[in-house]
Amino acid sequence: MVDYVGVERVRELVGRLGPARFMRELAAEIEADFGRWESFDKSARHAVHSPVGVIELMPISDGRLYSFKYVNGHPSNTAEGLLTVTAFGVLAEVATGYPLLLAELTLTTALRTAAMSALAARRMARPDSRCMALIGNGAQSEFQAIAFHDQLGIRELRLFDVDAGATAKLQRNLAGMDLEGLTVIACRSTAEAVSGADIVTTVTADKRNATILTAGMIEAGMHLNGVGGDCPGKTELEREILLRPDTRVVVEYAPQSRIEGEVQQVPADFPVIEFSELVAGRATARRSDAEVTLFDSVGFALEDFSALRYLHRLNGAQPGPRGGIDLIPELANPKDLYGLLRPGLAVRKVAA
Ligand code: NAD
């Protein structure tokens, strides 16, 4: 049996730890993996585009374990009552090629994306940052809010979404969480939300070169956490923000980010810092309180590798039913695969 962690099990595991602790522990896993960057066999993800969205495959390996994630991005899905982003993935053993885990990665992607955003902000934002603007209040937004409250000490959240219903949903959910000392303010525009903020998170979904943030909104010392621009032709920041002489841009994996990130808007030799350089101590993102830092997040396979390994370990360590799925035949004689088809042989189904 291959271990199976579905939506219900992830709900249970996150419920047991609490989402803040889950994302804190996951951030530590991700950071440790970025710390051994050279161990990974890396590639930009494989994307299949359509007029309404994208379907991507994200493989990576450290020579011992291999993982891939299947993920889609369809901004118009919510109008049909469907999620914009869904995902699942596999963790496998390189030595045998056998899968160890099949897991849901929709909830987990939201958790790992927010964990990565907070991890980057801890190395990039001004340490005294307390106020964050959160533009785009859809599926990812609560996760970003919780991680930044917990890991950065954000105490004021300023929300904006073109859909007032999404903002009301986020406000309701945050109110139900009892996050210590957190003030939440719904704003009437992006400009109002961003004005005076220390950190600006953009996590909108729109399949075009949107201009969520314009250069005129950016103030000295801000940290920008650009999450929603993650495909060719799908960006959130006005190009002039990147071109400011005091903007310092950090990406996950430059070959992928130059295709998909905000940096697709600038020439291929535009200077970027890879996050692994920060972790290795070879580069510093912020050199002064006045500089503007941008984490140009697109989501890299390494973060899902860390998340799948973390889920696998947590699933084994925490009480509760451990699911399995009969994905791979179990044979007394591995050369007798046909034997499985002999009448009367019971094949095990998904275990409870
Ligand atoms: P969602 O559809 O649930 O929410 C997106 C929200 O953005 C919606 O509420 C929508 O009304 C709002 N929005 C759209 N245009 C806007 C505008 N001009 N101003 C303000 N708000 C606007 O989607 P989601 O699951 O929350 O994902 C958000 C984005 O994050 C997507 O683009 C997705 O592809 C991206 N994403 C990135 C990563 C990463 O690792 N970088 C991971 C997951 C998702």
Short mmCIF file of N, CA and C and ligand atoms in Angstrom, two decimals, residues 45 54 56 58 69 71-78 82-86 109-110 112-114 116-117 134-141 144 160-167 169 190 202-208 210-212 226-231 234 236 252 295-300 303, ligand 1:
data_model
loop_
_atom_site.label_atom_id
_atom_site.label_comp_id
_atom_site.label_asym_id
_atom_site.label_seq_id
_atom_site.Cartn_x
_atom_site.Cartn_y
_atom_site.Cartn_z
N ARG A 45 9.20 24.45 -14.10
CA ARG A 45 8.09 23.52 -14.24
C ARG A 45 7.55 23.47 -15.67
N VAL A 54 -3.94 27.34 -16.65
CA VAL A 54 -2.71 26.60 -16.87
C VAL A 54 -2.75 25.33 -16.03
N GLU A 56 0.14 22.59 -14.57
CA GLU A 56 1.60 22.50 -14.45
C GLU A 56 2.02 21.22 -13.73
N MET A 58 5.41 19.77 -11.58
CA MET A 58 6.58 20.32 -10.88
C MET A 58 7.40 19.19 -10.25
N LYS A 69 4.41 17.67 -8.26
CA LYS A 69 3.07 18.20 -7.98
C LYS A 69 2.37 18.47 -9.29
N VAL A 71 -0.58 20.85 -10.56
CA VAL A 71 -1.31 22.02 -10.06
C VAL A 71 -1.92 22.78 -11.23
N ASN A 72 -3.12 23.31 -11.00
CA ASN A 72 -3.73 24.14 -12.04
C ASN A 72 -3.91 25.56 -11.52
N GLY A 73 -4.14 26.50 -12.43
CA GLY A 73 -4.48 27.87 -12.07
C GLY A 73 -5.49 28.38 -13.07
N HIS A 74 -6.73 28.53 -12.63
CA HIS A 74 -7.83 28.96 -13.51
C HIS A 74 -8.61 30.07 -12.83
N PRO A 75 -8.19 31.34 -13.04
CA PRO A 75 -8.81 32.47 -12.32
C PRO A 75 -10.32 32.58 -12.51
N SER A 76 -10.86 32.08 -13.64
CA SER A 76 -12.31 32.22 -13.84
C SER A 76 -13.10 31.09 -13.19
N ASN A 77 -12.42 30.11 -12.58
CA ASN A 77 -13.12 28.97 -11.98
C ASN A 77 -14.10 29.36 -10.88
N THR A 78 -13.74 30.39 -10.08
CA THR A 78 -14.59 30.70 -8.91
C THR A 78 -16.00 31.10 -9.36
N LEU A 82 -15.89 26.77 -8.56
CA LEU A 82 -14.70 25.90 -8.45
C LEU A 82 -13.51 26.71 -7.94
N LEU A 83 -12.56 26.01 -7.33
CA LEU A 83 -11.33 26.67 -6.86
C LEU A 83 -10.48 27.15 -8.04
N THR A 84 -9.76 28.26 -7.82
CA THR A 84 -8.80 28.73 -8.83
C THR A 84 -7.62 27.76 -8.92
N VAL A 85 -7.13 27.32 -7.76
CA VAL A 85 -5.93 26.46 -7.70
C VAL A 85 -6.28 25.15 -6.99
N THR A 86 -6.02 24.03 -7.65
CA THR A 86 -6.11 22.73 -6.99
C THR A 86 -4.81 21.98 -7.27
N THR A 109 -0.81 23.41 -0.63
CA THR A 109 -0.18 24.47 -1.42
C THR A 109 -0.40 25.83 -0.75
N ALA A 110 -1.62 26.05 -0.26
CA ALA A 110 -1.90 27.33 0.42
C ALA A 110 -1.01 27.47 1.65
N ARG A 112 1.94 25.89 2.21
CA ARG A 112 3.36 26.02 1.87
C ARG A 112 3.66 27.37 1.23
N THR A 113 2.71 27.93 0.48
CA THR A 113 2.93 29.23 -0.15
C THR A 113 3.05 30.31 0.91
N ALA A 114 2.15 30.26 1.90
CA ALA A 114 2.21 31.24 2.98
C ALA A 114 3.46 31.01 3.84
N MET A 116 6.30 29.88 2.78
CA MET A 116 7.43 30.40 1.99
C MET A 116 7.43 31.93 1.99
N SER A 117 6.24 32.54 1.87
CA SER A 117 6.15 34.01 1.89
C SER A 117 6.68 34.56 3.20
N LEU A 134 -3.10 43.39 2.42
CA LEU A 134 -3.34 42.08 1.80
C LEU A 134 -4.34 42.30 0.67
N ILE A 135 -3.80 42.29 -0.56
CA ILE A 135 -4.62 42.59 -1.74
C ILE A 135 -4.94 41.28 -2.45
N GLY A 136 -6.25 40.98 -2.56
CA GLY A 136 -6.68 39.67 -3.05
C GLY A 136 -7.05 38.86 -1.83
N ASN A 137 -8.34 38.67 -1.61
CA ASN A 137 -8.81 38.06 -0.36
C ASN A 137 -9.50 36.73 -0.62
N GLY A 138 -8.97 35.98 -1.59
CA GLY A 138 -9.55 34.69 -1.95
C GLY A 138 -8.98 33.53 -1.15
N ALA A 139 -8.89 32.37 -1.79
CA ALA A 139 -8.55 31.11 -1.10
C ALA A 139 -7.22 31.17 -0.35
N GLN A 140 -6.23 31.84 -0.90
CA GLN A 140 -4.89 31.84 -0.26
C GLN A 140 -4.80 32.80 0.93
N SER A 141 -5.73 33.75 1.03
CA SER A 141 -5.48 34.93 1.87
C SER A 141 -5.41 34.65 3.37
N GLN A 144 -1.96 33.40 4.33
CA GLN A 144 -0.96 34.48 4.35
C GLN A 144 -1.11 35.30 5.64
N PHE A 160 -7.96 44.49 0.82
CA PHE A 160 -8.74 44.95 -0.34
C PHE A 160 -8.87 43.82 -1.36
N ASP A 161 -10.07 43.74 -1.90
CA ASP A 161 -10.36 42.83 -3.02
C ASP A 161 -11.44 43.52 -3.86
N VAL A 162 -11.38 43.34 -5.17
CA VAL A 162 -12.44 43.91 -6.02
C VAL A 162 -13.79 43.27 -5.70
N ASP A 163 -13.76 42.08 -5.12
CA ASP A 163 -14.98 41.39 -4.69
C ASP A 163 -15.14 41.63 -3.18
N ALA A 164 -16.09 42.51 -2.82
CA ALA A 164 -16.29 42.84 -1.40
C ALA A 164 -16.69 41.60 -0.61
N GLY A 165 -17.32 40.64 -1.27
CA GLY A 165 -17.72 39.40 -0.60
C GLY A 165 -16.50 38.61 -0.13
N ALA A 166 -15.43 38.64 -0.93
CA ALA A 166 -14.21 37.92 -0.55
C ALA A 166 -13.58 38.57 0.69
N THR A 167 -13.60 39.90 0.74
CA THR A 167 -13.04 40.60 1.90
C THR A 167 -13.88 40.30 3.15
N LYS A 169 -15.63 37.64 3.72
CA LYS A 169 -15.31 36.25 4.09
C LYS A 169 -14.01 36.17 4.88
N THR A 190 -6.95 49.52 -3.39
CA THR A 190 -5.59 49.03 -3.14
C THR A 190 -4.73 50.17 -2.60
N THR A 202 0.42 40.79 -2.42
CA THR A 202 -0.56 40.75 -3.51
C THR A 202 -0.80 39.29 -3.86
N VAL A 203 -2.05 38.87 -3.76
CA VAL A 203 -2.37 37.47 -4.04
C VAL A 203 -3.70 37.42 -4.78
N THR A 204 -3.70 38.13 -5.93
CA THR A 204 -4.89 38.22 -6.76
C THR A 204 -4.80 37.19 -7.89
N ALA A 205 -5.95 36.91 -8.49
CA ALA A 205 -5.99 35.98 -9.61
C ALA A 205 -6.64 36.67 -10.81
N ASP A 206 -5.87 36.81 -11.87
CA ASP A 206 -6.38 37.43 -13.10
C ASP A 206 -5.39 37.04 -14.19
N LYS A 207 -5.90 36.48 -15.28
CA LYS A 207 -4.97 35.96 -16.29
C LYS A 207 -4.56 37.06 -17.28
N ARG A 208 -3.86 38.06 -16.76
CA ARG A 208 -3.37 39.13 -17.63
C ARG A 208 -2.28 39.91 -16.90
N ALA A 210 -1.91 42.41 -15.00
CA ALA A 210 -2.68 43.34 -14.17
C ALA A 210 -1.71 44.34 -13.54
N THR A 211 -2.24 45.45 -13.11
CA THR A 211 -1.39 46.42 -12.42
C THR A 211 -2.00 46.66 -11.06
N ILE A 212 -1.82 45.70 -10.19
CA ILE A 212 -2.39 45.79 -8.84
C ILE A 212 -1.63 46.89 -8.08
N GLY A 226 4.90 39.41 -3.66
CA GLY A 226 4.08 39.27 -4.87
C GLY A 226 3.82 37.81 -5.15
N VAL A 227 2.60 37.35 -4.86
CA VAL A 227 2.29 35.92 -4.92
C VAL A 227 1.45 35.55 -6.15
N GLY A 228 0.60 36.47 -6.59
CA GLY A 228 -0.38 36.12 -7.63
C GLY A 228 0.15 36.10 -9.05
N GLY A 229 1.24 36.78 -9.32
CA GLY A 229 1.82 36.77 -10.67
C GLY A 229 2.71 35.56 -10.82
N ASP A 230 2.24 34.54 -11.54
CA ASP A 230 3.00 33.29 -11.55
C ASP A 230 2.92 32.54 -12.88
N CYS A 231 2.62 33.27 -13.94
CA CYS A 231 2.52 32.65 -15.27
C CYS A 231 2.92 33.67 -16.33
N LYS A 234 0.86 36.91 -16.79
CA LYS A 234 0.03 37.03 -15.57
C LYS A 234 0.90 37.64 -14.47
N GLU A 236 1.33 41.19 -11.52
CA GLU A 236 0.56 42.07 -10.62
C GLU A 236 1.20 43.44 -10.41
N GLU A 252 12.74 32.52 -6.30
CA GLU A 252 13.01 31.16 -5.82
C GLU A 252 14.06 30.49 -6.71
N PHE A 295 9.77 40.01 -2.89
CA PHE A 295 9.84 38.57 -3.06
C PHE A 295 8.90 38.22 -4.20
N ASP A 296 9.48 37.87 -5.34
CA ASP A 296 8.73 37.62 -6.57
C ASP A 296 8.37 36.13 -6.60
N SER A 297 7.36 35.78 -5.79
CA SER A 297 7.01 34.36 -5.60
C SER A 297 6.26 33.79 -6.80
N VAL A 298 6.69 32.62 -7.25
CA VAL A 298 5.89 31.89 -8.26
C VAL A 298 5.53 30.48 -7.77
N GLY A 299 6.26 30.02 -6.74
CA GLY A 299 6.05 28.66 -6.26
C GLY A 299 7.02 27.73 -6.95
N PHE A 300 7.96 27.14 -6.17
CA PHE A 300 8.96 26.26 -6.77
C PHE A 300 8.82 24.85 -6.20
N GLU A 303 9.59 23.59 -2.61
CA GLU A 303 8.67 23.86 -1.50
C GLU A 303 7.64 22.73 -1.37
P1 NAD B 1 -8.86 33.09 -5.67
O1 NAD B 1 -9.50 33.13 -7.01
O2 NAD B 1 -9.49 32.27 -4.61
O3 NAD B 1 -8.69 34.56 -5.10
C1 NAD B 1 -8.16 35.62 -5.87
C2 NAD B 1 -8.84 36.92 -5.45
O4 NAD B 1 -8.22 37.99 -6.18
C3 NAD B 1 -10.33 36.96 -5.75
O5 NAD B 1 -11.07 37.17 -4.57
C4 NAD B 1 -10.46 38.12 -6.74
O6 NAD B 1 -11.66 38.85 -6.58
C5 NAD B 1 -9.23 38.96 -6.38
N1 NAD B 1 -8.82 39.90 -7.41
C6 NAD B 1 -8.75 39.72 -8.74
N2 NAD B 1 -8.36 40.86 -9.35
C7 NAD B 1 -8.16 41.78 -8.36
C8 NAD B 1 -7.75 43.13 -8.36
N3 NAD B 1 -7.47 43.78 -9.49
N4 NAD B 1 -7.65 43.77 -7.16
C9 NAD B 1 -7.96 43.13 -6.00
N5 NAD B 1 -8.35 41.85 -5.96
C10 NAD B 1 -8.46 41.16 -7.12
O7 NAD B 1 -7.36 32.58 -5.93
P2 NAD B 1 -6.28 32.08 -4.85
O8 NAD B 1 -6.29 30.60 -4.74
O9 NAD B 1 -6.38 32.91 -3.62
O10 NAD B 1 -4.94 32.45 -5.64
C11 NAD B 1 -4.55 33.79 -5.82
C12 NAD B 1 -3.39 33.87 -6.76
O11 NAD B 1 -2.24 33.30 -6.17
C13 NAD B 1 -3.60 33.14 -8.08
O12 NAD B 1 -3.19 33.98 -9.14
C14 NAD B 1 -2.71 31.92 -7.97
O13 NAD B 1 -2.27 31.48 -9.23
C15 NAD B 1 -1.60 32.46 -7.12
N6 NAD B 1 -0.85 31.46 -6.36
C16 NAD B 1 0.50 31.58 -6.31
C17 NAD B 1 1.25 30.69 -5.57
C18 NAD B 1 2.74 30.87 -5.46
O14 NAD B 1 3.42 29.99 -4.95
N7 NAD B 1 3.27 31.99 -5.87
C19 NAD B 1 0.64 29.63 -4.89
C20 NAD B 1 -0.76 29.54 -4.95
C21 NAD B 1 -1.50 30.46 -5.68
#
